[in-house]
Amino acid sequence: MSGNGGEAFLDFTPIPAIASPCINVCRIGADGLCEGCRRTLDEIAIWSSASDSRRRAILTMVAERRT
């Protein structure tokens, strides 16, 4: 464990490997989906605390919405 508080925090905080699909076009359309990333507000809200498994599930739904 490191003596620096910030580094110690990172030592114990897992960083999910699945990046956000956000493209900084953050507008919710009439269909309830973000016009940029096609996620729902609930999906956007939970993203930062979601496991990689949950993130993959969200990305699968996003891909289906884009077709």
Coordinates of C-alpha atoms in Angstrom, one line a residue:
M1 CA 0.0 0.0 0.0
S2 CA 1.3 3.4 -0.9
G3 CA 1.7 6.3 1.5
N4 CA -0.1 8.7 -0.8
G5 CA -3.9 8.8 -0.1
G6 CA -4.8 9.1 -3.8
E7 CA -2.6 6.1 -4.7
A8 CA -3.9 4.1 -1.8
F9 CA -7.5 4.7 -3.0
L10 CA -6.6 3.4 -6.5
D11 CA -4.8 0.4 -5.0
F12 CA -8.2 -0.8 -3.6
T13 CA -10.6 0.6 -6.1
P14 CA -11.2 -1.7 -9.1
I15 CA -11.5 0.3 -12.4
P16 CA -14.0 -1.3 -14.8
A17 CA -12.5 -2.1 -18.2
I18 CA -15.6 -1.2 -20.1
A19 CA -15.6 2.4 -21.2
S20 CA -18.7 4.6 -21.4
P21 CA -20.4 4.8 -24.8
C22 CA -21.0 8.6 -24.2
I23 CA -20.1 10.8 -27.1
N24 CA -21.0 14.1 -25.4
V25 CA -24.3 14.5 -27.3
C26 CA -26.4 14.4 -24.1
R27 CA -30.0 15.0 -25.0
I28 CA -32.9 12.7 -24.1
G29 CA -35.3 12.3 -27.1
A30 CA -39.0 11.7 -27.1
D31 CA -38.3 7.9 -27.0
G32 CA -36.6 8.3 -23.6
L33 CA -33.1 7.5 -25.0
C34 CA -30.0 9.7 -25.1
E35 CA -29.6 10.9 -28.7
G36 CA -25.8 10.4 -28.5
C37 CA -25.3 7.0 -26.8
R38 CA -28.8 5.5 -26.9
R39 CA -28.9 4.7 -23.2
T40 CA -31.9 5.3 -20.9
L41 CA -31.6 7.8 -18.0
D42 CA -31.5 4.8 -15.6
E43 CA -28.6 3.2 -17.6
I44 CA -26.7 6.5 -17.6
A45 CA -27.3 6.9 -13.9
I46 CA -26.0 3.4 -12.9
W47 CA -23.1 3.3 -15.3
S48 CA -20.4 4.6 -12.9
S49 CA -21.2 2.0 -10.3
A50 CA -22.1 -0.9 -12.7
S51 CA -19.9 -4.0 -13.0
D52 CA -18.3 -4.9 -16.3
S53 CA -20.9 -7.6 -16.7
R54 CA -23.7 -5.1 -16.3
R55 CA -22.0 -2.6 -18.6
R56 CA -21.7 -5.3 -21.3
A57 CA -25.4 -6.0 -20.9
I58 CA -26.2 -2.3 -21.4
L59 CA -23.9 -2.1 -24.4
T60 CA -25.8 -5.1 -25.9
M61 CA -29.1 -3.3 -25.5
V62 CA -27.6 -0.1 -27.0
A63 CA -26.4 -2.0 -30.0
E64 CA -29.9 -3.5 -30.5
R65 CA -31.4 0.0 -30.3
R66 CA -29.1 1.3 -33.0
T67 CA -30.3 -1.3 -35.6

